Short mmCIF file of C-alpha atoms in Angstrom, two decimals:
data_model
loop_
_atom_site.label_atom_id
_atom_site.label_comp_id
_atom_site.label_asym_id
_atom_site.label_seq_id
_atom_site.Cartn_x
_atom_site.Cartn_y
_atom_site.Cartn_z
CA MET K 1 104.20 -109.01 12.90
CA VAL K 2 101.35 -106.60 12.15
CA SER K 3 101.50 -103.26 14.01
CA SER K 4 98.96 -102.81 16.92
CA PHE K 5 97.94 -99.63 15.30
CA HIS K 6 96.99 -101.36 11.96
CA GLY K 7 93.39 -101.46 12.95
CA LEU K 8 93.30 -97.61 13.47
CA GLU K 9 94.76 -97.04 9.98
CA LEU K 10 92.33 -99.36 8.42
CA GLY K 11 89.43 -97.84 10.22
CA LYS K 12 90.53 -94.30 9.38
CA ARG K 13 90.68 -95.10 5.72
CA GLY K 14 87.15 -96.57 5.91
CA LEU K 15 85.97 -93.41 7.66
CA SER K 16 87.53 -91.24 4.95
CA VAL K 17 85.88 -93.07 2.06
CA GLY K 18 82.53 -93.30 3.99
CA GLN K 19 82.59 -89.58 4.74
CA ALA K 20 83.41 -88.74 1.12
CA SER K 21 80.68 -91.04 -0.11
CA ILE K 22 78.12 -89.40 2.20
CA SER K 23 79.23 -85.88 1.19
CA THR K 24 79.04 -86.71 -2.49
CA THR K 25 75.64 -88.23 -2.07
CA GLY K 26 74.50 -85.04 -0.34
CA GLN K 27 76.00 -82.98 -3.22
CA ASN K 28 73.93 -85.08 -5.69
CA ILE K 29 70.75 -84.63 -3.63
CA ALA K 30 71.24 -80.85 -3.33
CA ASN K 31 71.62 -80.53 -7.09
CA VAL K 32 68.83 -82.74 -8.20
CA ASN K 33 67.12 -79.85 -9.94
CA THR K 34 70.29 -78.09 -11.14
CA LYS K 35 70.27 -77.82 -14.94
CA GLY K 36 73.44 -79.28 -16.40
CA TYR K 37 74.63 -81.01 -13.16
CA SER K 38 76.15 -84.47 -13.65
CA ARG K 39 75.73 -87.05 -11.00
CA GLN K 40 79.01 -87.67 -9.12
CA GLN K 41 80.31 -90.82 -7.62
CA VAL K 42 83.16 -91.92 -5.38
CA ASN K 43 85.66 -94.32 -6.92
CA SER K 44 87.57 -96.43 -4.33
CA SER K 45 89.83 -99.51 -4.44
CA ALA K 46 91.49 -101.73 -2.02
CA SER K 47 94.73 -100.30 -0.56
CA PRO K 48 97.93 -102.29 -1.15
CA SER K 49 98.23 -105.34 1.18
CA LEU K 50 101.00 -106.03 3.70
CA ASP K 51 103.15 -109.12 3.55
CA VAL K 52 103.06 -111.06 6.79
CA TRP K 53 104.81 -114.18 8.02
CA THR K 54 102.58 -117.15 8.39
CA SER K 55 102.96 -120.59 10.05
CA GLN K 56 104.00 -121.94 6.69
CA GLY K 57 107.48 -120.65 7.32
CA ALA K 58 109.24 -118.70 4.44
CA ASN K 59 105.94 -118.24 2.51
CA THR K 60 104.26 -114.99 3.32
CA GLY K 61 100.62 -114.14 3.48
CA GLN K 62 98.98 -110.81 2.65
CA LEU K 63 96.89 -108.77 5.01
CA GLY K 64 94.51 -106.13 3.72
CA THR K 65 95.10 -102.52 4.74
CA GLY K 66 91.63 -101.12 3.93
CA VAL K 67 90.39 -98.92 1.17
CA ASN K 68 91.80 -96.03 -0.88
CA LEU K 69 89.86 -93.01 -2.09
CA ASP K 70 90.83 -92.88 -5.74
CA SER K 71 88.65 -90.15 -7.15
CA ILE K 72 85.30 -88.42 -7.30
CA THR K 73 84.16 -88.32 -10.93
CA ARG K 74 81.06 -87.37 -12.93
CA VAL K 75 78.91 -90.06 -14.47
CA ARG K 76 78.77 -89.25 -18.20
CA ASP K 77 78.23 -91.18 -21.45
CA ARG K 78 80.23 -89.62 -24.28
CA PHE K 79 78.28 -91.49 -26.91
CA LEU K 80 74.98 -89.99 -25.68
CA ASP K 81 76.63 -86.61 -25.26
CA GLN K 82 77.63 -86.64 -28.97
CA GLN K 83 74.22 -87.81 -30.06
CA PHE K 84 72.63 -85.01 -28.07
CA ARG K 85 74.84 -82.43 -29.79
CA ASP K 86 74.15 -83.91 -33.27
CA HIS K 87 70.39 -83.70 -32.66
CA SER K 88 70.76 -80.21 -31.18
CA GLU K 89 72.70 -79.02 -34.24
CA THR K 90 70.04 -80.37 -36.65
CA LEU K 91 67.16 -78.97 -34.51
CA GLY K 92 68.75 -75.50 -34.45
CA GLN K 93 69.16 -75.58 -38.25
CA TRP K 94 65.48 -76.41 -38.88
CA GLN K 95 64.27 -74.10 -36.24
CA ALA K 96 65.91 -71.17 -38.05
CA LYS K 97 64.42 -72.23 -41.30
CA GLN K 98 60.90 -72.73 -39.74
CA THR K 99 61.05 -69.19 -38.28
CA THR K 100 61.94 -67.71 -41.61
CA LEU K 101 59.23 -69.65 -43.48
CA ASP K 102 56.66 -68.51 -40.83
CA ARG K 103 57.72 -64.90 -41.44
CA LEU K 104 57.34 -65.43 -45.19
CA GLU K 105 53.76 -66.85 -44.74
CA THR K 106 52.95 -63.77 -42.73
CA ILE K 107 54.35 -61.43 -45.33
CA VAL K 108 52.57 -63.28 -48.31
CA ASN K 109 49.35 -63.31 -46.18
CA GLU K 110 47.34 -65.80 -48.29
CA PRO K 111 44.52 -66.52 -48.46
CA SER K 112 43.45 -63.10 -47.36
CA ASP K 113 40.93 -60.32 -48.31
CA SER K 114 43.90 -57.89 -48.20
CA GLY K 115 46.52 -59.96 -50.02
CA LEU K 116 48.09 -59.69 -53.45
CA ASN K 117 45.83 -62.21 -55.04
CA ASN K 118 42.83 -60.22 -53.96
CA ALA K 119 44.45 -56.96 -55.27
CA MET K 120 45.05 -58.60 -58.67
CA ASP K 121 41.39 -59.85 -58.76
CA GLY K 122 40.27 -56.29 -57.89
CA LEU K 123 42.17 -54.82 -60.84
CA LYS K 124 40.88 -57.51 -63.24
CA ASN K 125 37.32 -56.86 -62.08
CA ALA K 126 37.85 -53.07 -62.53
CA TRP K 127 38.94 -53.70 -66.11
CA GLN K 128 35.84 -55.73 -66.74
CA ASP K 129 33.54 -53.07 -65.30
CA LEU K 130 35.21 -50.45 -67.50
CA ALA K 131 34.76 -52.77 -70.55
CA ASN K 132 31.02 -53.02 -69.69
CA GLU K 133 30.75 -49.17 -69.19
CA PRO K 134 33.46 -47.58 -71.33
CA ASP K 135 32.07 -44.14 -70.95
CA SER K 136 31.96 -44.24 -67.18
CA LEU K 137 34.50 -41.82 -65.65
CA SER K 138 34.14 -43.45 -62.28
CA ALA K 139 34.98 -46.90 -63.75
CA GLN K 140 38.11 -45.34 -65.37
CA ALA K 141 39.18 -43.87 -62.02
CA VAL K 142 38.52 -47.20 -60.24
CA VAL K 143 40.94 -48.96 -62.60
CA LYS K 144 43.77 -46.54 -61.59
CA GLU K 145 42.82 -46.82 -57.92
CA ARG K 146 42.85 -50.57 -58.10
CA ALA K 147 46.20 -50.48 -59.96
CA GLN K 148 47.59 -48.29 -57.14
CA GLY K 149 46.22 -50.65 -54.60
CA PHE K 150 47.89 -53.64 -56.38
CA ILE K 151 51.21 -51.76 -56.34
CA GLU K 152 51.00 -50.83 -52.64
CA VAL K 153 50.28 -54.40 -51.59
CA ALA K 154 53.09 -55.76 -53.79
CA GLN K 155 55.60 -53.09 -52.60
CA SER K 156 54.67 -53.59 -48.92
CA MET K 157 55.41 -57.33 -49.41
CA ASN K 158 58.68 -56.53 -51.17
CA LYS K 159 59.74 -54.13 -48.41
CA SER K 160 58.93 -56.68 -45.72
CA MET K 161 61.06 -59.25 -47.57
CA ASP K 162 63.90 -56.59 -47.77
CA ASN K 163 63.49 -56.19 -43.99
CA LEU K 164 63.59 -59.96 -43.53
CA ASN K 165 66.76 -60.38 -45.53
CA SER K 166 68.47 -57.58 -43.46
CA GLU K 167 67.30 -59.26 -40.20
CA LEU K 168 68.63 -62.58 -41.37
CA VAL K 169 72.07 -61.09 -42.06
CA GLN K 170 72.09 -59.43 -38.70
CA GLN K 171 71.06 -62.57 -36.98
CA SER K 172 73.88 -64.51 -38.75
CA GLN K 173 76.40 -61.93 -37.56
CA GLN K 174 75.06 -62.08 -34.03
CA THR K 175 75.05 -65.90 -34.02
CA VAL K 176 78.81 -65.81 -35.11
CA GLU K 177 79.55 -63.45 -32.28
CA GLU K 178 77.66 -65.68 -29.85
CA ALA K 179 79.50 -68.81 -31.04
CA ASN K 180 82.90 -67.12 -30.73
CA ALA K 181 81.94 -66.00 -27.18
CA TYR K 182 81.16 -69.64 -26.30
CA LEU K 183 84.56 -70.75 -27.84
CA LYS K 184 86.40 -68.24 -25.61
CA GLN K 185 84.53 -69.37 -22.49
CA ILE K 186 85.27 -73.03 -23.22
CA ALA K 187 88.98 -72.26 -23.76
CA ASP K 188 89.08 -70.37 -20.39
CA LEU K 189 87.37 -73.41 -18.69
CA ASN K 190 89.97 -75.70 -20.37
CA LYS K 191 92.66 -73.60 -18.74
CA SER K 192 90.99 -73.74 -15.27
CA ILE K 193 90.39 -77.51 -15.51
CA VAL K 194 93.99 -78.24 -16.41
CA ARG K 195 95.18 -75.98 -13.59
CA ASP K 196 92.80 -77.36 -10.95
CA GLY K 197 93.12 -80.97 -11.93
CA ASN K 198 91.39 -83.30 -14.25
CA GLN K 199 88.67 -83.99 -11.73
CA SER K 200 87.24 -80.44 -11.62
CA ASN K 201 83.68 -81.79 -11.94
CA ASP K 202 81.75 -78.46 -11.46
CA LEU K 203 83.96 -76.72 -14.10
CA LYS K 204 83.46 -79.61 -16.35
CA ASP K 205 79.66 -79.33 -16.01
CA LYS K 206 79.79 -75.63 -16.89
CA ARG K 207 81.99 -76.42 -19.92
CA ASP K 208 79.65 -79.14 -21.17
CA ALA K 209 76.70 -76.68 -20.78
CA LEU K 210 78.56 -74.20 -23.05
CA VAL K 211 79.44 -76.99 -25.57
CA GLU K 212 75.76 -77.90 -25.78
CA GLU K 213 74.74 -74.28 -26.38
CA LEU K 214 77.50 -74.08 -29.05
CA SER K 215 76.20 -77.22 -30.71
CA THR K 216 72.82 -75.53 -31.53
CA LEU K 217 74.71 -72.92 -33.47
CA VAL K 218 77.34 -74.93 -35.28
CA SER K 219 77.95 -78.58 -35.94
CA ILE K 220 81.04 -79.65 -33.84
CA LYS K 221 83.16 -82.58 -32.84
CA VAL K 222 84.48 -82.78 -29.35
CA ASP K 223 87.58 -84.71 -28.20
CA GLU K 224 88.67 -84.87 -24.59
CA LYS K 225 92.38 -84.92 -23.89
CA SER K 226 94.12 -86.88 -21.08
CA ASN K 227 94.66 -83.62 -19.16
CA GLY K 228 90.88 -83.01 -19.19
CA SER K 229 90.81 -80.21 -21.77
CA TYR K 230 88.57 -80.27 -24.84
CA SER K 231 89.57 -79.95 -28.44
CA ILE K 232 86.68 -78.77 -30.59
CA SER K 233 86.47 -78.71 -34.43
CA LEU K 234 83.82 -78.25 -37.13
CA ALA K 235 82.17 -81.46 -38.04
CA SER K 236 82.06 -80.63 -41.74
CA ASN K 237 85.68 -80.04 -42.40
CA ASN K 238 87.57 -80.64 -39.07
CA GLN K 239 88.51 -76.99 -38.88
CA PRO K 240 89.88 -76.45 -35.33
CA LEU K 241 87.92 -74.09 -33.10
CA VAL K 242 89.31 -74.77 -29.70
CA SER K 243 92.59 -76.48 -28.75
CA GLY K 244 93.32 -76.15 -25.04
CA GLU K 245 93.51 -72.47 -24.41
CA GLU K 246 93.81 -71.55 -28.08
CA VAL K 247 90.68 -70.30 -29.99
CA SER K 248 90.21 -70.04 -33.75
CA GLU K 249 87.27 -67.77 -34.27
CA ILE K 250 84.50 -68.46 -36.82
CA ASP K 251 84.58 -66.11 -39.73
CA ASP K 252 82.02 -63.43 -39.78
CA LYS K 253 80.56 -64.26 -43.14
CA THR K 254 76.99 -64.28 -44.40
CA GLY K 255 75.26 -66.16 -47.24
CA ALA K 256 75.05 -69.80 -48.26
CA GLU K 257 78.67 -69.99 -49.30
CA GLY K 258 79.91 -68.57 -46.06
CA ASN K 259 77.86 -70.34 -43.48
CA GLY K 260 77.11 -73.66 -45.31
CA VAL K 261 80.12 -75.36 -43.70
CA TYR K 262 79.11 -74.48 -40.13
CA GLY K 263 75.87 -76.36 -39.70
CA GLY K 264 73.48 -75.68 -36.91
CA LYS K 265 71.59 -72.37 -36.60
CA LEU K 266 74.21 -70.67 -38.73
CA ALA K 267 73.51 -73.08 -41.63
CA GLY K 268 69.76 -72.58 -41.06
CA LEU K 269 70.14 -68.88 -41.30
CA SER K 270 72.27 -69.21 -44.43
CA GLU K 271 69.56 -71.43 -46.05
CA SER K 272 66.94 -69.00 -44.84
CA MET K 273 68.58 -66.13 -46.67
CA ALA K 274 68.57 -68.10 -49.95
CA ILE K 275 64.92 -69.12 -49.42
CA ALA K 276 63.83 -65.51 -48.66
CA LYS K 277 65.70 -64.14 -51.68
CA ASP K 278 64.20 -66.75 -53.96
CA TYR K 279 60.71 -65.87 -52.86
CA GLN K 280 61.35 -62.24 -53.29
CA THR K 281 62.65 -62.90 -56.87
CA ASP K 282 59.56 -64.97 -57.58
CA LEU K 283 57.31 -62.21 -56.17
CA ASN K 284 58.98 -59.65 -58.35
CA LYS K 285 58.53 -61.82 -61.37
CA VAL K 286 54.75 -62.33 -60.62
CA VAL K 287 54.24 -58.61 -60.28
CA ALA K 288 56.24 -57.86 -63.43
CA ASP K 289 54.24 -60.43 -65.43
CA PHE K 290 50.98 -59.07 -64.13
CA ALA K 291 51.89 -55.45 -64.77
CA SER K 292 53.10 -56.35 -68.23
CA ALA K 293 49.86 -58.13 -68.97
CA ASN K 294 47.99 -54.80 -68.14
CA SER K 295 50.58 -52.83 -70.14
CA LEU K 296 53.87 -51.65 -68.70
CA SER K 297 55.94 -48.73 -70.10
CA ALA K 298 59.25 -47.24 -69.07
CA THR K 299 58.06 -43.66 -69.44
CA GLY K 300 54.24 -43.58 -69.26
CA GLY K 301 52.38 -40.51 -70.51
CA LYS K 302 48.86 -39.88 -71.86
CA ASP K 303 47.33 -42.72 -73.96
CA GLN K 304 50.14 -45.00 -72.90
CA ALA K 305 50.62 -47.92 -70.43
CA LEU K 306 48.80 -48.06 -67.10
CA PHE K 307 52.08 -48.96 -65.29
CA ILE K 308 55.37 -47.23 -65.39
CA GLY K 309 58.43 -49.42 -64.81
CA ASN K 310 61.46 -50.93 -66.46
CA ALA K 311 60.35 -54.14 -67.89
CA ALA K 312 63.82 -55.26 -68.87
CA GLU K 313 65.36 -54.66 -65.40
CA PHE K 314 62.32 -54.81 -63.35
CA LYS K 315 62.35 -53.32 -59.79
CA LEU K 316 59.17 -53.65 -57.88
CA SER K 317 60.13 -50.66 -55.67
CA GLU K 318 60.07 -48.41 -58.74
CA LEU K 319 56.71 -49.48 -60.13
CA LYS K 320 54.16 -46.67 -60.46
CA VAL K 321 50.66 -46.01 -61.85
CA ASN K 322 50.50 -43.78 -64.93
CA TYR K 323 47.63 -41.47 -63.87
CA ALA K 324 47.88 -39.66 -67.18
CA ALA K 325 47.08 -42.77 -69.09
CA ASP K 326 43.61 -43.25 -70.67
CA PRO K 327 42.45 -46.72 -69.61
CA LEU K 328 40.35 -46.99 -72.75
CA LYS K 329 43.42 -46.52 -75.00
CA GLN K 330 45.77 -48.98 -73.42
CA PRO K 331 48.40 -50.60 -75.59
CA ALA K 332 48.31 -54.45 -75.75
CA GLY K 333 49.94 -56.28 -72.87
CA THR K 334 53.10 -58.20 -73.31
CA GLY K 335 54.32 -61.58 -71.96
CA LYS K 336 52.08 -63.68 -69.77
CA THR K 337 48.35 -63.01 -69.28
CA SER K 338 47.10 -61.76 -66.03
CA GLU K 339 45.59 -65.20 -65.33
CA ALA K 340 48.98 -66.91 -65.87
CA ALA K 341 50.56 -64.38 -63.53
CA GLN K 342 47.91 -65.18 -60.95
CA SER K 343 48.49 -68.87 -61.45
CA ASP K 344 52.23 -68.40 -60.77
CA PHE K 345 51.30 -66.56 -57.57
CA ARG K 346 49.12 -69.33 -56.38
CA LYS K 347 51.94 -71.80 -57.04
CA LEU K 348 54.26 -69.60 -54.94
CA VAL K 349 51.81 -69.64 -52.15
CA SER K 350 51.30 -73.39 -52.36
CA GLN K 351 55.10 -73.99 -52.40
CA LEU K 352 55.58 -71.73 -49.39
CA GLY K 353 52.88 -73.54 -47.50
CA ALA K 354 54.37 -76.94 -48.29
CA GLN K 355 57.88 -75.87 -47.32
CA SER K 356 56.57 -74.31 -44.06
CA GLN K 357 54.73 -77.49 -43.14
CA ALA K 358 57.84 -79.66 -43.91
CA ALA K 359 59.83 -77.40 -41.60
CA VAL K 360 57.27 -77.78 -38.84
CA ASN K 361 57.36 -81.52 -39.16
CA SER K 362 61.14 -81.55 -39.19
CA VAL K 363 61.33 -79.47 -36.08
CA SER K 364 58.89 -81.71 -34.36
CA ASN K 365 60.71 -84.85 -35.33
CA HIS K 366 64.16 -83.68 -34.41
CA GLY K 367 62.81 -82.14 -31.23
CA ALA K 368 61.36 -85.50 -30.29
CA ALA K 369 64.72 -87.26 -31.14
CA LEU K 370 66.57 -84.76 -28.98
CA GLN K 371 64.21 -85.24 -26.09
CA ALA K 372 64.44 -89.07 -26.36
CA THR K 373 68.29 -88.76 -26.35
CA GLU K 374 68.08 -86.43 -23.35
CA ASN K 375 65.89 -88.91 -21.47
CA ARG K 376 68.41 -91.70 -22.16
CA ARG K 377 71.21 -89.44 -21.02
CA GLN K 378 69.46 -88.37 -17.79
CA SER K 379 69.00 -92.08 -16.93
CA VAL K 380 72.80 -92.29 -16.83
CA THR K 381 73.93 -88.87 -15.67
CA GLY K 382 70.82 -87.44 -13.88
CA VAL K 383 70.20 -87.67 -10.18
CA SER K 384 67.60 -90.11 -8.86
CA LEU K 385 66.47 -89.17 -5.32
CA ASP K 386 65.32 -92.82 -4.64
CA GLU K 387 68.76 -94.12 -5.54
CA GLU K 388 70.69 -91.44 -3.70
CA MET K 389 68.65 -91.97 -0.53
CA ALA K 390 69.38 -95.70 -0.67
CA ASN K 391 73.08 -94.83 -1.09
CA LEU K 392 72.97 -92.51 1.81
CA ILE K 393 71.76 -95.28 4.08
CA LYS K 394 74.36 -97.70 2.72
CA PHE K 395 77.26 -95.22 3.12
CA GLN K 396 75.98 -94.28 6.59
CA HIS K 397 76.14 -97.96 7.67
CA SER K 398 79.65 -98.30 6.16
CA TYR K 399 80.77 -95.18 8.06
CA ASN K 400 79.26 -96.40 11.30
CA ALA K 401 81.04 -99.76 10.84
CA ALA K 402 84.39 -98.09 10.17
CA ALA K 403 83.80 -95.86 13.32
CA ARG K 404 83.01 -99.03 15.39
CA LEU K 405 86.31 -100.60 14.17
CA VAL K 406 88.28 -97.53 15.29
CA SER K 407 86.48 -97.68 18.69
CA MET K 408 87.22 -101.40 19.07
CA THR K 409 90.88 -100.82 18.17
CA ASP K 410 91.12 -98.02 20.65
CA GLN K 411 89.85 -100.32 23.39
CA MET K 412 92.35 -102.93 22.41
CA LEU K 413 95.16 -100.46 22.55
CA ASP K 414 93.89 -99.18 25.89
CA THR K 415 94.21 -102.75 27.30
CA ILE K 416 97.72 -103.15 25.91
CA ILE K 417 99.05 -99.75 26.95
CA ASN K 418 97.27 -99.02 30.19
CA ARG K 419 96.13 -102.32 31.78
CA MET K 420 99.04 -104.51 30.86
CA ALA K 421 101.46 -101.83 31.98
CA ALA K 422 99.64 -101.68 35.39
CA ARG K 423 100.42 -105.30 36.11
#
């Protein structure tokens, strides 16, 4: 025989699930604008049934006992999460390269009235004026002044590239430190999640937010264990970074060989260093060729080359004007002509412009892919106010119905306990 209090227990369970559903819906509504928040849902199932004797004799029937509150979990799609991290890593890599190429375009500053090409043209024109007026002292002075102007522009560009290279090394080191800080925080959250239970939804949201920040810096793979902790490794070589509470820090290396395996912003910075050094090498070659075409000597002196510098091991920072030289008695230039050097510089400028535009396009394309993935992900994990309001009404009706069942059962028990006893 079923207990007279069966209805109270059944109603109590309905009230418990209804209340949890209403509270969870309220939590979703309250966090509709919270960045990184994952929509939560109540998971319930029918509680175990009771065997009861029926009129069929020995065969028993089963009577339901209500509902069980199984869990309150986040709504996530692991496939979309990994897609988001992949796009974020690629975008971070291209953004680093685009920033560097933008800086290089600013340094090269072409086309411009104050750029290197204009300075080379100025020196060529000064030579032509001197050829037309060989006895003009002012024309001779202009040649040396234009040569000094050419050197100043070239050395300023070279110094800016030195500064850019130093900044890229510093950024790479800072990015490594930032990534290692994220790894430590993720490991700490792993510990808290395992300690507090696998359904620590708010802690998991915080951890996922850190993982997504980390994915812009390095390319990672994420594996969730049965106890709720994350294991994180590098996507390129499966090098472990986080395993439970254990952290293997990223090496503080710089350069393409050091950071190439990491992916993300670190790889972008590594590639940026190589790009910046290549353009600096090309700039030095252009300047060396142009100076050699106008005569370059290691010692200088009267009646010798206009430029002083080491042609064999050229260093732009050491290039000088030989003010003691007589422009009318210049030795023949060596190597490329000044026109060929200028042509090489124009190629450098064109190549830089093409690379920069390609980087802009890549950032735009990968940014669009990332946003599309985020939109799909938000359709799963994001909070919809319309949906939550509809759920709130549904759960309220469910709660009210369970409360009505408890009230009705209470009246029945009152009849049995009080009124039947009075007779």
